[in-house]
Coordinates of C-alpha atoms in Angstrom, one line a residue:
Chain Q
M1 CA 119.7 -59.8 195.8
S2 CA 122.1 -57.7 194.5
V3 CA 123.6 -61.4 193.7
N4 CA 127.0 -60.3 191.9
G5 CA 130.2 -59.2 193.2
S6 CA 131.4 -55.9 194.5
Q7 CA 132.1 -54.5 191.0
R8 CA 129.6 -51.8 191.4
V9 CA 130.3 -49.2 189.3
D10 CA 127.0 -49.1 188.0
L11 CA 125.9 -47.6 191.7
E12 CA 127.6 -44.0 190.7
V13 CA 126.0 -44.4 187.2
V14 CA 122.0 -45.0 188.7
A15 CA 122.8 -42.4 191.4
N16 CA 123.4 -39.4 189.3
L17 CA 120.1 -40.4 186.7
I18 CA 118.3 -40.0 190.5
P19 CA 118.0 -36.0 191.1
P20 CA 117.9 -34.8 194.4
Q21 CA 114.8 -35.5 196.9
S22 CA 113.1 -38.2 195.3
R23 CA 111.4 -41.0 196.1
V24 CA 113.0 -44.2 195.4
L25 CA 113.0 -48.2 195.9
D26 CA 115.7 -49.9 195.6
V27 CA 114.2 -53.1 194.9
G28 CA 117.2 -56.1 195.8
S29 CA 118.4 -53.8 197.7
G30 CA 121.8 -55.6 199.0
D31 CA 123.5 -55.0 201.8
G32 CA 122.2 -51.0 202.1
S33 CA 125.3 -48.8 199.3
L34 CA 122.9 -47.9 196.9
L35 CA 120.4 -46.2 199.2
E36 CA 123.3 -44.9 201.7
L37 CA 124.2 -43.5 198.5
L38 CA 121.4 -42.0 197.5
Q39 CA 120.5 -41.0 201.3
D40 CA 124.1 -39.2 202.3
A41 CA 124.1 -37.7 198.5
K42 CA 120.8 -36.8 197.6
Q43 CA 118.8 -36.8 200.6
V44 CA 115.9 -39.3 198.6
D45 CA 113.1 -40.7 200.7
G46 CA 114.2 -44.3 200.5
R47 CA 113.1 -47.2 200.7
G48 CA 114.8 -51.4 199.9
L49 CA 113.1 -54.5 198.9
E50 CA 115.5 -57.5 199.3
L51 CA 115.4 -61.0 199.6
S52 CA 118.5 -62.1 201.5
Q53 CA 116.9 -61.2 205.1
R54 CA 120.6 -61.0 206.5
G55 CA 120.9 -58.4 203.5
V56 CA 118.3 -56.1 205.2
N57 CA 119.3 -56.8 209.0
E58 CA 122.3 -55.2 207.9
C59 CA 120.4 -52.2 205.7
V60 CA 117.9 -52.1 208.9
A61 CA 120.9 -51.4 211.4
R62 CA 123.1 -49.7 209.1
G63 CA 119.8 -47.7 209.6
L64 CA 118.1 -48.5 205.8
S65 CA 114.3 -48.9 205.9
V66 CA 114.6 -51.8 204.0
I67 CA 111.8 -54.9 203.4
Q68 CA 112.3 -58.6 203.2
G69 CA 110.8 -59.4 200.3
D70 CA 111.3 -61.2 197.1
A71 CA 110.7 -58.9 193.5
D72 CA 109.1 -62.0 192.0
K73 CA 106.4 -62.7 194.7
D74 CA 106.0 -58.9 197.1
L75 CA 105.8 -56.0 194.0
E76 CA 102.6 -56.2 193.1
F77 CA 101.7 -55.2 196.9
Y78 CA 103.1 -51.7 196.2
P79 CA 101.1 -49.0 194.5
D80 CA 100.7 -47.3 191.5
K81 CA 103.4 -44.4 190.6
G82 CA 104.0 -44.8 194.5
F83 CA 108.1 -43.6 193.9
D84 CA 109.8 -41.2 191.6
F85 CA 112.8 -43.9 190.9
V86 CA 112.2 -47.6 191.0
V87 CA 115.8 -49.4 190.4
L88 CA 116.8 -52.7 189.5
S89 CA 120.3 -53.0 190.4
Q90 CA 121.4 -56.5 189.2
T91 CA 119.2 -58.6 189.9
L92 CA 116.8 -58.6 186.4
Q93 CA 118.8 -61.9 185.8
A94 CA 117.5 -63.2 189.3
T95 CA 114.5 -63.1 188.5
R96 CA 111.7 -66.0 188.0
N97 CA 109.7 -63.8 185.5
P98 CA 111.5 -61.1 183.9
K99 CA 109.3 -59.8 181.8
L100 CA 106.7 -59.4 184.9
V101 CA 109.1 -57.7 187.0
L102 CA 109.8 -54.9 184.3
D103 CA 106.1 -54.6 184.3
E104 CA 105.2 -54.3 188.0
L105 CA 108.7 -52.0 188.4
L106 CA 106.9 -49.7 185.5
R107 CA 103.3 -49.3 187.3
I108 CA 105.5 -48.6 190.2
G109 CA 107.6 -45.8 190.0
N110 CA 107.7 -42.9 187.2
R111 CA 110.6 -43.9 186.1
A112 CA 112.7 -47.3 185.7
I113 CA 116.2 -47.4 186.3
V114 CA 117.2 -51.6 185.4
S115 CA 121.1 -52.3 185.3
F116 CA 122.3 -56.1 184.3
P117 CA 125.0 -56.9 182.7
N118 CA 125.7 -57.8 179.5
F119 CA 125.5 -61.6 178.5
G120 CA 126.1 -59.8 175.1
H121 CA 129.2 -58.7 176.2
W122 CA 132.6 -60.0 173.7
R123 CA 134.0 -61.9 177.0
V124 CA 131.2 -64.2 177.0
R125 CA 130.5 -64.8 174.2
L126 CA 134.3 -65.8 173.4
S127 CA 134.1 -67.3 176.4
L128 CA 131.7 -69.7 175.0
F129 CA 132.5 -69.8 171.1
V130 CA 136.2 -70.7 171.5
K131 CA 136.3 -72.5 175.6
G132 CA 132.3 -74.1 174.6
R133 CA 132.0 -72.5 178.9
M134 CA 130.2 -71.0 180.4
P135 CA 131.8 -68.1 180.8
V136 CA 133.4 -66.7 184.5
T137 CA 133.9 -63.3 183.9
Q138 CA 134.5 -60.0 186.6
D139 CA 130.9 -59.9 186.0
L140 CA 128.7 -63.0 186.8
P141 CA 131.2 -64.7 188.8
Y142 CA 128.9 -68.1 189.4
S143 CA 130.0 -71.4 188.4
W144 CA 127.2 -72.8 185.9
Y145 CA 125.8 -74.8 188.3
D146 CA 125.3 -72.6 191.4
T147 CA 124.8 -69.4 190.2
P148 CA 121.6 -67.2 191.2
N149 CA 120.9 -65.7 187.3
I150 CA 118.4 -67.7 185.4
H151 CA 118.0 -65.2 182.7
F152 CA 120.1 -63.3 181.7
C153 CA 119.8 -62.0 178.7
T154 CA 122.0 -59.3 175.7
I155 CA 121.1 -55.7 175.5
R156 CA 120.0 -56.3 172.6
D157 CA 116.8 -58.3 174.5
F158 CA 116.6 -56.1 176.7
V159 CA 116.2 -53.6 174.2
N160 CA 113.6 -55.8 172.6
L161 CA 111.6 -55.9 175.9
C162 CA 111.3 -52.9 176.7
E163 CA 109.3 -52.5 172.8
E164 CA 107.3 -55.5 174.5
L165 CA 106.6 -54.0 177.2
G166 CA 105.5 -50.6 175.7
A167 CA 108.2 -48.5 178.0
T168 CA 110.4 -46.0 176.3
V169 CA 114.7 -45.6 176.9
E170 CA 114.2 -42.1 177.8
K171 CA 118.8 -43.0 178.5
A172 CA 120.8 -46.3 178.3
T173 CA 124.8 -46.6 179.1
A174 CA 126.6 -49.3 179.1
L175 CA 129.5 -49.5 181.0
D176 CA 132.8 -51.1 179.6
A177 CA 135.1 -53.7 181.5
A178 CA 136.9 -50.4 183.6
G179 CA 133.3 -49.5 184.3
Q180 CA 133.5 -46.6 181.9
K181 CA 130.8 -45.5 179.7
I182 CA 130.7 -46.2 176.1
G183 CA 130.5 -43.4 174.0
L184 CA 126.2 -42.1 173.1
S185 CA 126.9 -41.8 169.7
M186 CA 128.2 -45.7 169.4
P187 CA 125.9 -47.9 167.5
W188 CA 124.0 -50.9 169.3
W189 CA 125.9 -53.7 167.6
F190 CA 129.1 -51.6 169.1
W191 CA 127.1 -51.4 173.2
N192 CA 126.0 -54.7 172.9
F193 CA 129.6 -55.9 172.4
F194 CA 131.5 -54.7 174.2
G195 CA 129.2 -53.0 177.4
Q196 CA 129.3 -55.4 180.3
Q197 CA 127.3 -53.9 182.3
A198 CA 124.1 -51.6 181.2
V199 CA 122.4 -48.6 182.5
F200 CA 118.7 -48.3 181.4
L201 CA 116.4 -45.5 182.6
L202 CA 112.5 -46.4 181.5
K203 CA 109.1 -45.0 181.8
R204 CA 106.0 -45.4 180.5
Chain I
M1 CA 100.5 -66.5 253.1
A2 CA 98.2 -66.4 250.6
A3 CA 96.1 -63.5 252.1
L4 CA 98.9 -61.8 252.4
R5 CA 100.0 -61.9 248.7
A6 CA 96.9 -61.1 248.2
R7 CA 96.9 -58.3 249.6
K8 CA 100.6 -57.4 248.5
T9 CA 98.9 -57.7 244.6
N10 CA 96.2 -55.4 245.7
N11 CA 98.2 -52.5 248.0
E12 CA 99.9 -52.2 244.8
A13 CA 96.8 -52.0 242.4
D14 CA 95.1 -48.4 244.5
Q15 CA 98.7 -47.1 246.0
P16 CA 101.8 -48.6 243.7
S17 CA 105.6 -47.8 243.8
S18 CA 105.3 -45.3 240.7
P19 CA 104.0 -42.4 240.3
V20 CA 100.4 -42.3 239.3
L21 CA 98.7 -39.9 237.8
R22 CA 94.4 -39.8 238.1
F23 CA 91.2 -38.7 235.9
G24 CA 88.3 -37.3 238.6
P25 CA 85.2 -37.4 237.5
D26 CA 85.4 -33.8 234.5
Q27 CA 88.6 -36.1 232.3
P28 CA 86.4 -39.9 231.9
L29 CA 87.8 -43.2 229.8
K30 CA 85.5 -43.2 227.2
L31 CA 85.6 -47.0 226.5
D32 CA 85.0 -49.6 223.6
A33 CA 82.4 -51.3 225.4
G34 CA 80.0 -48.4 225.4
T35 CA 80.4 -46.8 229.0
L36 CA 82.5 -44.0 230.8
L37 CA 85.0 -45.1 233.2
S38 CA 86.2 -43.1 235.7
P39 CA 87.8 -41.9 237.7
F40 CA 90.2 -43.7 236.4
Q41 CA 94.3 -43.7 237.4
I42 CA 97.3 -44.5 235.1
A43 CA 100.5 -45.9 237.0
Y44 CA 103.7 -45.5 234.7
Q45 CA 107.4 -45.1 235.5
T46 CA 109.5 -42.6 233.2
Y47 CA 113.9 -42.6 233.2
G48 CA 115.5 -39.8 231.4
T49 CA 115.4 -36.2 230.6
L50 CA 112.4 -34.9 228.6
N51 CA 114.3 -32.4 226.6
D52 CA 112.2 -28.5 225.9
A53 CA 111.4 -29.3 222.2
R54 CA 109.8 -32.3 223.8
S55 CA 110.8 -34.3 221.4
N56 CA 112.3 -36.6 222.8
A57 CA 109.3 -38.7 224.3
I58 CA 110.1 -42.7 223.9
L59 CA 106.7 -44.3 224.5
V60 CA 107.3 -48.1 226.1
C61 CA 103.9 -50.7 225.5
H62 CA 104.8 -53.7 227.6
A63 CA 103.4 -58.2 226.9
L64 CA 100.3 -59.1 228.7
T65 CA 101.5 -59.6 232.0
G66 CA 104.4 -57.1 231.9
D67 CA 104.7 -53.2 233.9
Q68 CA 105.4 -50.3 233.7
H69 CA 108.6 -51.0 235.5
V70 CA 110.8 -51.7 232.2
A71 CA 114.4 -50.2 233.4
N72 CA 114.2 -50.5 236.9
T73 CA 114.0 -53.1 240.1
N74 CA 110.1 -54.3 240.4
P75 CA 109.0 -54.2 243.5
V76 CA 107.4 -57.0 243.5
T77 CA 109.0 -59.8 242.2
G78 CA 112.9 -57.4 243.2
K79 CA 113.8 -58.5 240.0
P80 CA 116.0 -56.0 237.0
G81 CA 112.9 -54.6 234.9
W82 CA 112.1 -56.7 232.0
W83 CA 113.6 -54.5 230.0
E84 CA 117.0 -53.2 231.1
V85 CA 119.2 -55.3 228.9
L86 CA 117.7 -52.9 226.4
I87 CA 116.7 -49.7 227.9
G88 CA 118.9 -47.4 230.3
P89 CA 121.7 -45.3 230.7
G90 CA 124.5 -45.5 227.8
R91 CA 121.7 -48.9 226.1
I92 CA 120.4 -49.2 223.0
I93 CA 117.4 -46.7 224.3
D94 CA 120.1 -44.9 225.7
T95 CA 118.0 -42.8 228.8
N96 CA 120.9 -40.3 228.8
R97 CA 119.6 -39.3 225.6
F98 CA 115.8 -40.2 224.9
F99 CA 112.9 -39.1 227.8
V100 CA 111.4 -43.3 228.2
I101 CA 107.9 -43.7 229.5
C102 CA 106.6 -46.5 230.3
S103 CA 103.1 -47.0 231.9
N104 CA 101.0 -49.9 233.5
V105 CA 98.0 -50.1 231.1
I106 CA 94.2 -49.9 232.2
G107 CA 93.0 -53.3 233.3
G108 CA 96.2 -54.1 234.5
C109 CA 97.1 -54.9 238.5
L110 CA 100.1 -52.9 239.1
G111 CA 98.7 -49.2 239.9
S112 CA 96.7 -48.3 236.4
T113 CA 92.9 -49.0 236.8
G114 CA 91.9 -52.8 237.0
P115 CA 89.5 -55.4 238.0
A116 CA 92.0 -55.3 241.8
S117 CA 91.4 -51.5 241.9
T118 CA 89.0 -50.1 243.8
N119 CA 85.7 -49.7 242.6
P120 CA 84.5 -46.4 244.5
A121 CA 80.9 -47.2 243.7
T122 CA 81.2 -50.4 246.4
G123 CA 84.7 -49.8 248.5
K124 CA 85.3 -52.8 247.2
P125 CA 87.6 -54.2 244.3
Y126 CA 86.1 -53.9 240.6
G127 CA 86.3 -57.5 239.8
L128 CA 84.3 -58.5 236.9
D129 CA 82.3 -55.1 237.2
L130 CA 85.1 -53.1 235.3
P131 CA 84.0 -53.7 231.7
V132 CA 85.9 -55.2 229.3
I133 CA 88.9 -53.1 228.1
T134 CA 89.9 -52.7 224.4
I135 CA 94.0 -52.5 223.1
R136 CA 92.4 -49.2 221.9
D137 CA 90.8 -48.4 225.9
M138 CA 94.0 -48.6 226.9
V139 CA 96.1 -46.1 223.8
R140 CA 93.2 -44.1 225.1
A141 CA 94.8 -43.0 227.9
Q142 CA 98.4 -44.1 227.2
Q143 CA 97.3 -41.0 224.9
M144 CA 96.6 -38.8 228.1
L145 CA 99.3 -40.0 230.3
I146 CA 101.2 -38.3 227.2
D147 CA 99.1 -35.0 226.8
H148 CA 99.9 -34.3 230.4
F149 CA 104.0 -34.0 229.9
G150 CA 102.4 -31.7 227.4
I151 CA 104.5 -34.4 225.0
E152 CA 103.0 -33.8 221.1
K153 CA 104.3 -36.0 219.0
L154 CA 106.4 -39.1 220.5
F155 CA 109.8 -39.6 219.1
C156 CA 108.7 -43.6 219.0
V157 CA 106.6 -46.1 220.0
L158 CA 107.5 -50.0 220.7
G159 CA 107.1 -52.9 222.1
G160 CA 106.7 -56.4 221.5
S161 CA 103.7 -59.5 221.5
M162 CA 100.8 -57.4 223.2
G163 CA 102.9 -54.1 223.4
G164 CA 103.1 -53.8 219.2
M165 CA 99.5 -54.4 219.7
Q166 CA 98.9 -51.4 221.0
V167 CA 102.1 -49.9 218.6
L168 CA 99.6 -50.0 216.0
E169 CA 97.2 -48.6 218.1
W170 CA 98.7 -45.9 218.3
A171 CA 101.0 -46.0 214.7
S172 CA 96.7 -45.6 213.5
S173 CA 94.3 -44.0 215.9
Y174 CA 97.3 -41.3 216.5
P175 CA 99.4 -40.7 212.9
E176 CA 100.5 -36.8 213.9
R177 CA 101.2 -38.0 217.1
V178 CA 103.9 -40.7 216.6
F179 CA 107.2 -39.3 214.5
S180 CA 108.6 -43.7 215.0
A181 CA 106.7 -47.1 215.6
L182 CA 108.2 -50.3 216.4
P183 CA 106.0 -53.2 216.6
I184 CA 108.5 -56.9 217.0
A185 CA 106.2 -60.0 217.3
T186 CA 103.0 -59.3 217.4
G187 CA 100.0 -58.8 214.9
A188 CA 97.5 -56.9 213.9
R189 CA 94.7 -59.0 214.8
H190 CA 95.1 -62.0 217.1
S191 CA 94.5 -65.0 215.5
S192 CA 91.7 -67.8 216.6
Q193 CA 94.3 -70.0 217.2
N194 CA 95.7 -67.0 220.7
I195 CA 92.2 -66.8 220.7
A196 CA 91.8 -70.8 221.6
F197 CA 94.4 -71.0 223.6
H198 CA 93.2 -67.5 226.0
E199 CA 89.9 -69.3 227.1
V200 CA 92.3 -72.2 227.6
G201 CA 94.4 -70.1 230.4
R202 CA 90.9 -68.2 231.3
Q203 CA 88.9 -71.6 231.8
A204 CA 91.6 -72.3 234.1
V205 CA 91.3 -69.6 236.6
M206 CA 87.2 -69.2 236.1
A207 CA 87.5 -73.2 236.7
D208 CA 89.6 -72.9 240.1
P209 CA 86.9 -73.2 243.2
D210 CA 89.3 -69.9 244.7
W211 CA 88.1 -67.5 241.9
H212 CA 84.3 -67.3 243.7
G213 CA 82.9 -65.7 240.5
G214 CA 85.5 -62.8 240.4
K215 CA 84.5 -62.0 243.9
Y216 CA 87.4 -64.0 245.3
F217 CA 89.6 -60.8 247.1
E218 CA 85.9 -60.4 248.9
H219 CA 86.8 -64.4 250.3
G220 CA 90.9 -63.5 251.8
R221 CA 91.1 -65.9 248.8
R222 CA 92.9 -65.9 244.9
P223 CA 92.7 -68.9 242.7
E224 CA 96.0 -69.4 242.1
K225 CA 96.1 -73.0 240.8
G226 CA 93.5 -72.1 238.2
L227 CA 96.4 -68.6 237.5
A228 CA 99.0 -71.2 237.6
V229 CA 97.4 -73.8 235.2
A230 CA 96.5 -70.3 232.7
R231 CA 100.7 -69.2 232.9
M232 CA 101.8 -72.7 232.4
A233 CA 99.2 -73.4 229.2
A234 CA 100.4 -70.2 228.9
H235 CA 104.6 -70.3 228.3
I236 CA 104.4 -73.3 226.2
T237 CA 102.7 -71.2 223.6
Y238 CA 105.9 -67.9 224.7
L239 CA 108.5 -70.7 223.6
S240 CA 109.7 -73.2 220.6
E241 CA 109.6 -76.3 220.3
A242 CA 113.5 -76.4 219.0
A243 CA 114.9 -73.8 221.9
L244 CA 112.0 -76.4 225.0
H245 CA 114.0 -79.6 223.1
R246 CA 117.6 -77.6 223.4
K247 CA 116.6 -76.5 227.5
F248 CA 115.2 -79.9 229.3
G249 CA 114.6 -82.9 226.0
R250 CA 113.0 -85.2 228.1
N251 CA 115.6 -85.0 230.8
L252 CA 114.3 -85.8 235.2
Q253 CA 114.2 -83.5 237.4
D254 CA 116.6 -84.1 240.5
R255 CA 116.0 -88.8 240.2
D256 CA 117.2 -91.4 238.5
H257 CA 114.4 -93.4 237.5
L258 CA 110.8 -92.2 236.9
T259 CA 108.1 -92.6 239.6
F260 CA 105.0 -93.8 237.9
G261 CA 103.2 -91.0 239.9
F262 CA 102.2 -88.3 238.9
D263 CA 104.4 -86.5 240.4
A264 CA 107.6 -83.9 238.3
D265 CA 109.9 -86.3 237.2
F266 CA 110.7 -84.2 234.0
Q267 CA 112.6 -81.6 234.3
I268 CA 110.0 -79.9 231.3
E269 CA 107.0 -79.9 234.7
S270 CA 108.2 -79.0 237.0
Y271 CA 109.9 -76.1 235.3
L272 CA 106.3 -74.9 234.1
R273 CA 105.4 -75.4 237.9
H274 CA 107.8 -73.1 238.9
Q275 CA 106.9 -71.0 236.0
G276 CA 103.3 -71.2 236.7
M277 CA 104.0 -70.2 240.7
T278 CA 106.0 -67.5 240.9
F279 CA 103.7 -66.3 238.3
V280 CA 100.6 -66.4 240.7
D281 CA 102.8 -64.1 243.0
R282 CA 102.9 -61.0 241.1
F283 CA 99.7 -61.4 239.0
D284 CA 95.8 -60.6 239.8
A285 CA 93.7 -63.4 237.7
N286 CA 91.0 -61.2 236.9
S287 CA 94.0 -58.9 235.2
Y288 CA 94.7 -62.0 233.6
L289 CA 91.1 -62.7 232.4
Y290 CA 90.7 -59.1 231.5
M291 CA 93.9 -58.5 229.3
T292 CA 93.9 -62.1 227.4
R293 CA 90.0 -60.4 226.8
S294 CA 91.8 -57.3 225.7
M295 CA 94.5 -59.1 222.8
D296 CA 91.0 -61.4 221.4
Y297 CA 89.4 -58.6 220.7
F298 CA 92.1 -56.4 218.8
D299 CA 91.6 -56.7 215.1
I300 CA 92.7 -53.9 213.6
A301 CA 91.7 -54.6 210.1
A302 CA 88.3 -54.7 211.3
D303 CA 87.9 -51.7 213.0
H304 CA 88.6 -50.1 208.7
G305 CA 86.3 -51.8 206.7
G306 CA 88.1 -55.0 206.9
R307 CA 91.3 -53.5 204.1
L308 CA 93.8 -53.0 206.8
A309 CA 95.9 -50.6 204.7
D310 CA 92.9 -48.3 205.4
A311 CA 93.9 -48.2 208.9
F312 CA 97.7 -46.7 207.7
A313 CA 96.3 -44.6 204.4
G314 CA 98.5 -41.2 204.7
T315 CA 100.9 -41.9 207.1
K316 CA 104.3 -40.4 207.8
T317 CA 104.9 -42.4 211.3
R318 CA 108.3 -43.9 210.2
F319 CA 107.2 -48.1 211.1
C320 CA 109.8 -51.0 212.0
L321 CA 108.5 -54.5 212.1
V322 CA 110.1 -57.3 214.1
S323 CA 109.6 -60.9 213.6
F324 CA 111.2 -64.6 214.4
T325 CA 111.6 -67.2 212.6
S326 CA 110.6 -69.4 215.6
D327 CA 107.6 -67.8 217.0
W328 CA 104.1 -69.8 216.3
L329 CA 101.9 -67.2 218.6
F330 CA 102.7 -64.5 216.1
P331 CA 104.6 -65.7 213.0
T332 CA 106.2 -64.1 210.5
E333 CA 103.7 -63.8 208.3
E334 CA 101.5 -61.6 210.6
S335 CA 103.7 -58.9 210.1
R336 CA 104.6 -60.0 207.1
S337 CA 101.0 -59.0 206.1
I338 CA 100.7 -55.4 208.3
V339 CA 103.9 -55.1 205.7
H340 CA 102.1 -56.0 202.3
A341 CA 99.4 -53.0 203.8
L342 CA 101.8 -50.3 205.2
N343 CA 103.5 -50.7 201.3
A344 CA 100.0 -50.4 200.1
A345 CA 99.4 -47.4 202.2
G346 CA 102.3 -46.0 201.1
A347 CA 104.2 -46.3 204.1
S348 CA 108.4 -45.5 205.3
V349 CA 108.6 -49.2 206.4
S350 CA 111.4 -52.1 207.3
F351 CA 111.1 -55.3 208.2
V352 CA 113.6 -57.4 210.2
E353 CA 112.5 -61.6 210.7
I354 CA 115.1 -62.7 213.3
E355 CA 116.5 -66.2 213.7
T356 CA 116.2 -67.5 216.6
D357 CA 115.1 -71.0 218.7
R358 CA 113.5 -68.9 221.4
G359 CA 110.2 -68.0 219.9
H360 CA 107.9 -66.1 220.4
D361 CA 109.7 -64.5 223.7
A362 CA 112.7 -64.1 222.1
F363 CA 111.9 -60.2 222.1
L364 CA 112.6 -59.8 225.8
L365 CA 116.4 -61.4 225.2
D366 CA 119.6 -60.6 224.7
E367 CA 119.3 -60.7 220.9
P368 CA 121.9 -59.5 219.1
E369 CA 120.1 -58.8 215.8
L370 CA 117.2 -57.3 217.6
F371 CA 119.3 -54.5 219.2
A372 CA 121.0 -54.3 216.4
A373 CA 117.9 -53.4 214.3
I374 CA 116.1 -50.9 217.6
N375 CA 120.0 -49.5 217.3
G376 CA 119.6 -48.8 213.2
F377 CA 116.0 -47.6 213.0
I378 CA 116.2 -45.6 216.2
G379 CA 119.0 -44.0 215.2
S380 CA 118.2 -43.2 211.7
A381 CA 114.9 -42.0 212.8
A382 CA 116.7 -39.9 215.6
R383 CA 118.7 -38.2 212.2
A384 CA 115.4 -37.4 210.8
R385 CA 113.4 -35.8 214.1
G386 CA 116.9 -33.7 214.2
L387 CA 117.9 -35.5 217.5
A388 CA 121.7 -35.1 217.8
S389 CA 123.3 -38.3 218.6

């Protein structure tokens, strides 16, 4: 279910948020890159949930513990606080009900880590403003008519949603186009404008 | 000829051409039916070598009409073992690396105590005097076999269909003895549709005049026609419509025209007749009744107050479930509900659905994706168990 291109600079940022030997559920585990990274580098007890059967079979063949499932439907089967961390990387915008999904993540994990492409990035804004067309960028490589991404949000929107759900932002990182972290001292409007991707560590 | 074949099957039941472990009156098998089975025996095959730590043992559980000859030539049919494509030296389940055990289940007819075995009390085959055997009884007996090898914890238990039911029962009843579990094309209970098909098969057997109330050996007969019909009906459920259509369509068998009679005009008819006929050569009719019954009675959730998750509460076993898209006997949903229950129990679980039009039987065939999943799962479990490759 990791629906965007291969530029996954966010994976390392996510991995750095997770201490060794944690119990981790990766929702939208794709081909298993993050789980494999976590397993090899941090000896985590990792599980994955992935929408595409192809991705799941690939993960299992790689020796990862992954099941086929849909974040919109299947998270309800997971027990409360069953994991130290639940990760949703580059998947939120492809869910039908992002609010419900985020709510479930906060229920299942002691911490939730969410990464997503920032629709408030200046390129996106520029594309819409100047060309009057839906943006196609490195992180958002799809045309409007065949995109799996149905619920885009900006960093600002996401922060608002977290407030609505009573989630505390413990850490937030925005990555610019080069995959570099944007300094913490920068104000939110700056992140929202220059962050191409965002990674949030949340708790409730 | 029929009588000769009957004797041959019967000989395998008492004196199998594989190792056999006999349990005397001091070690009865406690049955779910509420009685004790004693004495009793388990026939089995092993491949590879048990390591010093006794940590590399894999138990393979066979399906309804399978047997212990999983990776060697079958003494009755002369054909290769039923999972030889998967198990053997250098294969995915590498017998140079793992110690593989496969036992004939209790109730079977190839050397473990079953209805064709001689009842020591009468000197005649048990027939229907054998108590009804459940999946849990089979697993209880397997557990005694595993004890005999001095194996505390099996590295992996795997199997398809009825074998998958045994895997689930192992993981539920003896979680501390199962490091990893691989149930394939199976369910945590037998559905009413499945029970219905089994009932058709049993009625076919019992309607055969040669069945003689189950005492056919004493009459020197066997209900071959009834058993063949049972097999034909069952065989259809193991395939898919797409596979049948692809393979046979409405093609005629060795003729250009319909005969306007009841010969096997169509290839599919002649194929099913062949399946039925070859089956009666290798399987005992009463055993078929017992085996189908054991599956019908299987319902793990019911054994745990109706909540499947409770059957696996606190389990440390690593699970991987596999289903096939065209399997209508154990559709993907059955596996998925087990996965949900395992998740609710906080278990480590993977789930792979394999796209194929070969139906339920796909688990016995050369399916690259199935093998990739088994390979990945066993490999990662072996690393976690500290079994060097």
